[in-house]
PDB file of N, CA and C in Angstrom:
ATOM      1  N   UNK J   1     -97.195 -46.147-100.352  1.00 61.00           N
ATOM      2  CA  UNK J   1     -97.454 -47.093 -99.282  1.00 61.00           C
ATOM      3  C   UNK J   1     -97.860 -46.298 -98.045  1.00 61.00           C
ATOM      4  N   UNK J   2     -99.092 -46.244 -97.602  1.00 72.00           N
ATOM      5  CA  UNK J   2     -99.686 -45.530 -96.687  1.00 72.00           C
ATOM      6  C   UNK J   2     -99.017 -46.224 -94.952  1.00 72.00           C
ATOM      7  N   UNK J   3     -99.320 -46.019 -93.820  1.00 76.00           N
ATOM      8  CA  UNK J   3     -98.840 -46.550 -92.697  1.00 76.00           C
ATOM      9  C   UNK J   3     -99.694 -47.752 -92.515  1.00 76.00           C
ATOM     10  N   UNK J   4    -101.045 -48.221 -93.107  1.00 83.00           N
ATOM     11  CA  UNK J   4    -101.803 -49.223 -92.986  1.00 83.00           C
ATOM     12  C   UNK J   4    -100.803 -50.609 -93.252  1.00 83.00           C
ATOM     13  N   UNK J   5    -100.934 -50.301 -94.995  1.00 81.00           N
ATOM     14  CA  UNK J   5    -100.245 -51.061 -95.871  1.00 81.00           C
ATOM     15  C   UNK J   5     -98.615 -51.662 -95.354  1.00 81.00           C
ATOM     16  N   UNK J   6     -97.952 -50.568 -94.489  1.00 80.00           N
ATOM     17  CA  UNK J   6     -96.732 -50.611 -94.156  1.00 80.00           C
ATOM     18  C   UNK J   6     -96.695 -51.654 -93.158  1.00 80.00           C
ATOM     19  N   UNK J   7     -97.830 -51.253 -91.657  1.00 82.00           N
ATOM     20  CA  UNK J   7     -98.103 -52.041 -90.718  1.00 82.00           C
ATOM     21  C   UNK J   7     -98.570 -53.656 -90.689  1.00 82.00           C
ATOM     22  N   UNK J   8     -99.175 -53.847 -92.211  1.00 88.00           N
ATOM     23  CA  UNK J   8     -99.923 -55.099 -92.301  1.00 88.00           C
ATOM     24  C   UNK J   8     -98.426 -55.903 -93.189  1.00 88.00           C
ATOM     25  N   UNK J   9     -97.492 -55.101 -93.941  1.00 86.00           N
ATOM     26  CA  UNK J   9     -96.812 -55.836 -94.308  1.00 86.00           C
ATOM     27  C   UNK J   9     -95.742 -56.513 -93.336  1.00 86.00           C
ATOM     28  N   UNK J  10     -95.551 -55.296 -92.319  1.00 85.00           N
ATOM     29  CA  UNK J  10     -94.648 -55.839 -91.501  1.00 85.00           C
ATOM     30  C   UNK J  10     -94.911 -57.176 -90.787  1.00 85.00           C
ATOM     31  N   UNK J  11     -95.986 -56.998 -90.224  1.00 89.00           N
ATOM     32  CA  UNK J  11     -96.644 -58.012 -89.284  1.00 89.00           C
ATOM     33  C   UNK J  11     -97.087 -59.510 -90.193  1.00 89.00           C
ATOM     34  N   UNK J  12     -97.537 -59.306 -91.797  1.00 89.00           N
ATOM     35  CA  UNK J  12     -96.985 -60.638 -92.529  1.00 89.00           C
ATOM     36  C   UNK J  12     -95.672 -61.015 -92.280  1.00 89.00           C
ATOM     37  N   UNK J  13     -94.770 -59.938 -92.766  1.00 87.00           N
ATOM     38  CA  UNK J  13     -93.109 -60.470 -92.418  1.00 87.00           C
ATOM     39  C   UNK J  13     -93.087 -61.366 -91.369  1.00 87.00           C
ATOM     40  N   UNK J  14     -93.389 -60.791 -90.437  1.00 87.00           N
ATOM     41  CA  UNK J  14     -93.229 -61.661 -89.123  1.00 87.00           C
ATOM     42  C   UNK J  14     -93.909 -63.045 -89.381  1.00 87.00           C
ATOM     43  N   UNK J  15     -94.826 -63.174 -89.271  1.00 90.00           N
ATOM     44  CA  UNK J  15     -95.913 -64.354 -89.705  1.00 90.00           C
ATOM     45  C   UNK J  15     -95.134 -65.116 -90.621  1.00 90.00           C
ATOM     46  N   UNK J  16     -94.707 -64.968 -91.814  1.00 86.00           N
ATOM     47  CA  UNK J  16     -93.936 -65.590 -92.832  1.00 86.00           C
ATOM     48  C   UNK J  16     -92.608 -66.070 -91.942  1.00 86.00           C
ATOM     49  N   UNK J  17     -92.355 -65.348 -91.340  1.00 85.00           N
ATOM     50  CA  UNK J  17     -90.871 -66.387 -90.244  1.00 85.00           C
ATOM     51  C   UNK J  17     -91.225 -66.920 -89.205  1.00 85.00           C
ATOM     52  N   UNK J  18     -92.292 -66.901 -88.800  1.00 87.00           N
ATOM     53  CA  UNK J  18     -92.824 -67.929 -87.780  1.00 87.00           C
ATOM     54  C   UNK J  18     -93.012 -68.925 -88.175  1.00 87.00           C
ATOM     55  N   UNK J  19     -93.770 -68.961 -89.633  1.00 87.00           N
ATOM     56  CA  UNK J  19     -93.968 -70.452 -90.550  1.00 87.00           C
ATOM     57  C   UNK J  19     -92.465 -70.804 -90.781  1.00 87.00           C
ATOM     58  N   UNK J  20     -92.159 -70.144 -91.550  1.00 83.00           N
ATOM     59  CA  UNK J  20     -91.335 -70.557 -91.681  1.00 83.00           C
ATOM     60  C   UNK J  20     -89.992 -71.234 -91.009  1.00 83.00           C
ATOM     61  N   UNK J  21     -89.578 -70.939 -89.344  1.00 81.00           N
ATOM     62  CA  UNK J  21     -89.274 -71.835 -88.403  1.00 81.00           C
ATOM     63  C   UNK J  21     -90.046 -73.182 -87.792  1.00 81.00           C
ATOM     64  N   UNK J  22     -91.577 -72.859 -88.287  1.00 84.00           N
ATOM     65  CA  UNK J  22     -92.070 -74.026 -87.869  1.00 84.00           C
ATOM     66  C   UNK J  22     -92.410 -75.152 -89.049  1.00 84.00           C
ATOM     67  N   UNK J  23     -91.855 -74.776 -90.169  1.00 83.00           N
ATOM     68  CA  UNK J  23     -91.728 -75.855 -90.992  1.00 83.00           C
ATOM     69  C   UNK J  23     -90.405 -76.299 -91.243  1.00 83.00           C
ATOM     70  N   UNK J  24     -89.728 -75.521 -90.329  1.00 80.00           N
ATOM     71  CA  UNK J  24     -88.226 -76.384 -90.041  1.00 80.00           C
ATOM     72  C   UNK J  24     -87.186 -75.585 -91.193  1.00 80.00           C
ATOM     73  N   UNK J  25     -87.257 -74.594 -91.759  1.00 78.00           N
ATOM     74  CA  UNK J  25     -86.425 -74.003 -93.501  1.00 78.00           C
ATOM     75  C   UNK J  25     -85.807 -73.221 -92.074  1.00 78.00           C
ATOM     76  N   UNK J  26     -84.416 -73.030 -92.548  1.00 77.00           N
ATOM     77  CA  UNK J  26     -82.995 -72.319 -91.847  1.00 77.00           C
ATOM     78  C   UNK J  26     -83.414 -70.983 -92.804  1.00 77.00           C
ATOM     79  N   UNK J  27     -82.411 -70.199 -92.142  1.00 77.00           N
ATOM     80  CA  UNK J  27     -82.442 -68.808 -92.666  1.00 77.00           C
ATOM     81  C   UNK J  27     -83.420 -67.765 -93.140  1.00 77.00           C
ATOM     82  N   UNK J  28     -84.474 -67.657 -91.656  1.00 77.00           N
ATOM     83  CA  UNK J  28     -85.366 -66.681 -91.401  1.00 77.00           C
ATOM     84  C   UNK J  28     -85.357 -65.746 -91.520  1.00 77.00           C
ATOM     85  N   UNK J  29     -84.131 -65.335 -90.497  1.00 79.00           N
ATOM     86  CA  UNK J  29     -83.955 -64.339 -90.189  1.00 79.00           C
ATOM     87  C   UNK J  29     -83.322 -63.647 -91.020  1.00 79.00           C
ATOM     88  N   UNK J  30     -82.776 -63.875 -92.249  1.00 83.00           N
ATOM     89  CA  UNK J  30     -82.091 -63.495 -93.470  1.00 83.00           C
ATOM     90  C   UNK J  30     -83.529 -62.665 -94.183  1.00 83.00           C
ATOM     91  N   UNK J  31     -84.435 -63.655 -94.274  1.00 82.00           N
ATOM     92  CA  UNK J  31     -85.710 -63.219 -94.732  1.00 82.00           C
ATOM     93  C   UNK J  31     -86.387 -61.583 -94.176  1.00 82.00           C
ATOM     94  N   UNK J  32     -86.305 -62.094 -92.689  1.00 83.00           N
ATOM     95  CA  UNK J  32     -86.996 -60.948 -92.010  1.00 83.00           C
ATOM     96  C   UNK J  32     -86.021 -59.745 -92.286  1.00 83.00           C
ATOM     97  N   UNK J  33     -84.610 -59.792 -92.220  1.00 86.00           N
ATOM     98  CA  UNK J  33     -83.701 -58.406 -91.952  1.00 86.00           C
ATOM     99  C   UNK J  33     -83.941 -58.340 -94.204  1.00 86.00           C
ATOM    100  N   UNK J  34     -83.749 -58.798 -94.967  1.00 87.00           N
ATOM    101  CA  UNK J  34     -84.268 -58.073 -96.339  1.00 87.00           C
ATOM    102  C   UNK J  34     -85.345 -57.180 -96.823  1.00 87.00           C
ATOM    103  N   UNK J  35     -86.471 -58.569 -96.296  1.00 85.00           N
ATOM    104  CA  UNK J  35     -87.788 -57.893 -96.010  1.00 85.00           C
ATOM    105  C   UNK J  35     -88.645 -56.204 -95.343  1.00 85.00           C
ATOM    106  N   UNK J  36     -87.625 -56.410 -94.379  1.00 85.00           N
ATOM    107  CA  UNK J  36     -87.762 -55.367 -93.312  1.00 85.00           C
ATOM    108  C   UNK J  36     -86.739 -54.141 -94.006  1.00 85.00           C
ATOM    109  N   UNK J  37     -85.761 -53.998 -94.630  1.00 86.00           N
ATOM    110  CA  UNK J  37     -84.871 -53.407 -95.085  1.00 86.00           C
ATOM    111  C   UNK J  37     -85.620 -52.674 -96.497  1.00 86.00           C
ATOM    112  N   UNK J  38     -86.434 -53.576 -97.158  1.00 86.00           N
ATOM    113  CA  UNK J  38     -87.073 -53.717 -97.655  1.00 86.00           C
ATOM    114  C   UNK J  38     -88.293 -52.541 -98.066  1.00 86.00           C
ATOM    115  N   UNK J  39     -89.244 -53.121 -96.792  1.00 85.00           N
ATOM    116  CA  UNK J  39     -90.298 -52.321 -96.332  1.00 85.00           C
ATOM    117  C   UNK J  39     -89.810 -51.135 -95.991  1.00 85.00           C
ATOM    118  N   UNK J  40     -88.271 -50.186 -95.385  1.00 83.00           N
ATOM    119  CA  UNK J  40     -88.529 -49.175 -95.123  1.00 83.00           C
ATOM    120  C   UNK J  40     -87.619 -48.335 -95.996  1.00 83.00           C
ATOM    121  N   UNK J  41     -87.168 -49.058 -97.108  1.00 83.00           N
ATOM    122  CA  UNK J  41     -87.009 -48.478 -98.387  1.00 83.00           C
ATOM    123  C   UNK J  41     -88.204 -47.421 -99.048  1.00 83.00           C
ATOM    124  N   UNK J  42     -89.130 -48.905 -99.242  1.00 83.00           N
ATOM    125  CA  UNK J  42     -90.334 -48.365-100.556  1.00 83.00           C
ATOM    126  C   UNK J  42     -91.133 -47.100 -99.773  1.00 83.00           C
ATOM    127  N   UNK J  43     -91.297 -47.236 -98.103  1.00 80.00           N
ATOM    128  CA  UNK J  43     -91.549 -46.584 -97.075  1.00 80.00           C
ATOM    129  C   UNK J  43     -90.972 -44.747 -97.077  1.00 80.00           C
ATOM    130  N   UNK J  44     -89.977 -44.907 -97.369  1.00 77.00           N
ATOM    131  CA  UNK J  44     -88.813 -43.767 -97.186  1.00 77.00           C
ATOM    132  C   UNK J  44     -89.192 -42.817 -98.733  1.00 77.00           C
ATOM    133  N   UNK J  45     -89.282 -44.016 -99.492  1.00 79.00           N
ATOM    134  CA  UNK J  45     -89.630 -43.661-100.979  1.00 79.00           C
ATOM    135  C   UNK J  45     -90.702 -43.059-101.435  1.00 79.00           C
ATOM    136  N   UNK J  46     -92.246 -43.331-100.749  1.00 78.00           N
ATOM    137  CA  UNK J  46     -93.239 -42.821-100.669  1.00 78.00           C
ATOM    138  C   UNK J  46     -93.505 -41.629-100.099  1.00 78.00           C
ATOM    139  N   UNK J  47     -92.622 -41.464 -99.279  1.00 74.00           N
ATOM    140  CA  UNK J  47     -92.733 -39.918 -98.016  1.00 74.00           C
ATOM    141  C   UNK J  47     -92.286 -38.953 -98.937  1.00 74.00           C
ATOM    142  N   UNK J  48     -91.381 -39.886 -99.484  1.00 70.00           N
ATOM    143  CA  UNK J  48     -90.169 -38.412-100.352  1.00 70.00           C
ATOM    144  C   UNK J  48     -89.218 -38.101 -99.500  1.00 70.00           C
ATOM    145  N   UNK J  49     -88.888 -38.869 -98.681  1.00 69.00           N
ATOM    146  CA  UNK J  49     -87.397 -38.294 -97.931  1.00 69.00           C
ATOM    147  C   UNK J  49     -86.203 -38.819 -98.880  1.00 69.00           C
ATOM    148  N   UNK J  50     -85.178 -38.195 -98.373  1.00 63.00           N
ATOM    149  CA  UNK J  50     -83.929 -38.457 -98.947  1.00 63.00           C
ATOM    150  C   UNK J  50     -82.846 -39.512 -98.354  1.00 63.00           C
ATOM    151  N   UNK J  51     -81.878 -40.249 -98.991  1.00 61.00           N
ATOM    152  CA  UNK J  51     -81.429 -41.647 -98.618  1.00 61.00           C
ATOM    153  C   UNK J  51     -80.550 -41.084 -97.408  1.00 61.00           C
ATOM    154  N   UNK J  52     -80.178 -42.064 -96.389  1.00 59.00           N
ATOM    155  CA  UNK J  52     -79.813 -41.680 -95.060  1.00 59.00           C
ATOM    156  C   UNK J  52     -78.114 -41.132 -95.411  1.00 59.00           C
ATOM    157  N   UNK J  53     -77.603 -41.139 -96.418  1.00 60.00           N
ATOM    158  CA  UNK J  53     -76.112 -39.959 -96.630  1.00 60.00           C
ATOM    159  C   UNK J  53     -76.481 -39.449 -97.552  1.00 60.00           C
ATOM    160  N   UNK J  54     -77.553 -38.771 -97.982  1.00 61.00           N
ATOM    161  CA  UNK J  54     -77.598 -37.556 -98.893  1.00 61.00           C
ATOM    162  C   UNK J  54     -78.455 -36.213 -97.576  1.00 61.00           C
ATOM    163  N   UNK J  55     -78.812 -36.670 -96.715  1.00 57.00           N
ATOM    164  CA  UNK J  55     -78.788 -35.397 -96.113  1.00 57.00           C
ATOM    165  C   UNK J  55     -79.117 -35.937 -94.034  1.00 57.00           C
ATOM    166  N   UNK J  56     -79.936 -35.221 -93.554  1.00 63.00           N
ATOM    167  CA  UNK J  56     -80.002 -35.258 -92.059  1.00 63.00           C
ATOM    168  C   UNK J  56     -80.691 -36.500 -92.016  1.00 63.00           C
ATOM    169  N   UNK J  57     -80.909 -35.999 -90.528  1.00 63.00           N
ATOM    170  CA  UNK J  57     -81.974 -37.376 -89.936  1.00 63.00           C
ATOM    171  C   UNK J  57     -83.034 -36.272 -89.366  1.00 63.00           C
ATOM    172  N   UNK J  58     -83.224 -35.401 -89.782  1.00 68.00           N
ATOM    173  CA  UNK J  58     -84.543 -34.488 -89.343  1.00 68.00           C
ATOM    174  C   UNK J  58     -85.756 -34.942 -89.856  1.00 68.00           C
ATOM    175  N   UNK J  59     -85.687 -35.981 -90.760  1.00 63.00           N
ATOM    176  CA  UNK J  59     -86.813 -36.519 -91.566  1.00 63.00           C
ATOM    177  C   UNK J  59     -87.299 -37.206 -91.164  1.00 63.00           C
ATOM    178  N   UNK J  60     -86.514 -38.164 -90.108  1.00 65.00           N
ATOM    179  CA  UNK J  60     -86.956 -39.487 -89.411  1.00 65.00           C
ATOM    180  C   UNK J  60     -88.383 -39.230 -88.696  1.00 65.00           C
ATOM    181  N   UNK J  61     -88.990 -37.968 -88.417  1.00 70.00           N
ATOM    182  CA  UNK J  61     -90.575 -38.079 -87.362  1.00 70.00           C
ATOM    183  C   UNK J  61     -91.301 -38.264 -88.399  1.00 70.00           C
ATOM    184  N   UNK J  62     -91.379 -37.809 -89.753  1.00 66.00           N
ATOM    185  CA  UNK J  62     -92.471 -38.103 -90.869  1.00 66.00           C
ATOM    186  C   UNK J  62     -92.664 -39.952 -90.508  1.00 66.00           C
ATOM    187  N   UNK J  63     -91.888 -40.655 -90.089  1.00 64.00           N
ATOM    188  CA  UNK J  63     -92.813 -41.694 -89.968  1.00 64.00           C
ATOM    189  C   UNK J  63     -93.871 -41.519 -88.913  1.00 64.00           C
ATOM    190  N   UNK J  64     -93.671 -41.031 -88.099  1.00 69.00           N
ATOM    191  CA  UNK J  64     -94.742 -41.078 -86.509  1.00 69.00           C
ATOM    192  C   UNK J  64     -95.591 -39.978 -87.418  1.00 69.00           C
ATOM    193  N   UNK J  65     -96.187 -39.564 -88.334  1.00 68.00           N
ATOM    194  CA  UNK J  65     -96.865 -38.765 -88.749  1.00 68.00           C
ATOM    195  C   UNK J  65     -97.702 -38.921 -90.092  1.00 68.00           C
ATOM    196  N   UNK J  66     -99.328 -38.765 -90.233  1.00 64.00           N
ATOM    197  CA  UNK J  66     -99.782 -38.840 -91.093  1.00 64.00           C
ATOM    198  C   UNK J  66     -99.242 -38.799 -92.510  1.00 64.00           C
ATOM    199  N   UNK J  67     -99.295 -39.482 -93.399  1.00 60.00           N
ATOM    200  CA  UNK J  67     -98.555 -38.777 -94.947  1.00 60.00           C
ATOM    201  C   UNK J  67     -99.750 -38.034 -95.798  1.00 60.00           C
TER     202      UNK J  67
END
């Protein structure tokens, strides 16, 4: 998942809970925090970093950075 792919999914997320408050369905925001939890799974997964208690947080700038 390149930063394109990442950026366009997020910004559906969003879009998908905007409809979705404006067609009146409860529990959006359930949607958005999975979704989003989600996205920076498969995200984390693609870089090749390691899960947030198997090692640092020195990994965290590979997002602000080309892959």
């Amino acid at each position: 998942m390149n930063r394109i792919i990442f950026i366009l999914s997020f910004v559906l997320l969003i879009a998908f809970y905007i409809l979705w408050g404006q067609l009146g369905y409860h529990f959006g925001s359930i949607l958005v925090f999975v979704g989003t939890v989600a996205l920076i799974y498969f995200r984390r997964r693609y870089l090749g970093m390691r899960p947030y208690w198997a090692g640092s947080l020195s990994d965290i700038p590979k997002y602000f950075k080309l892959p």
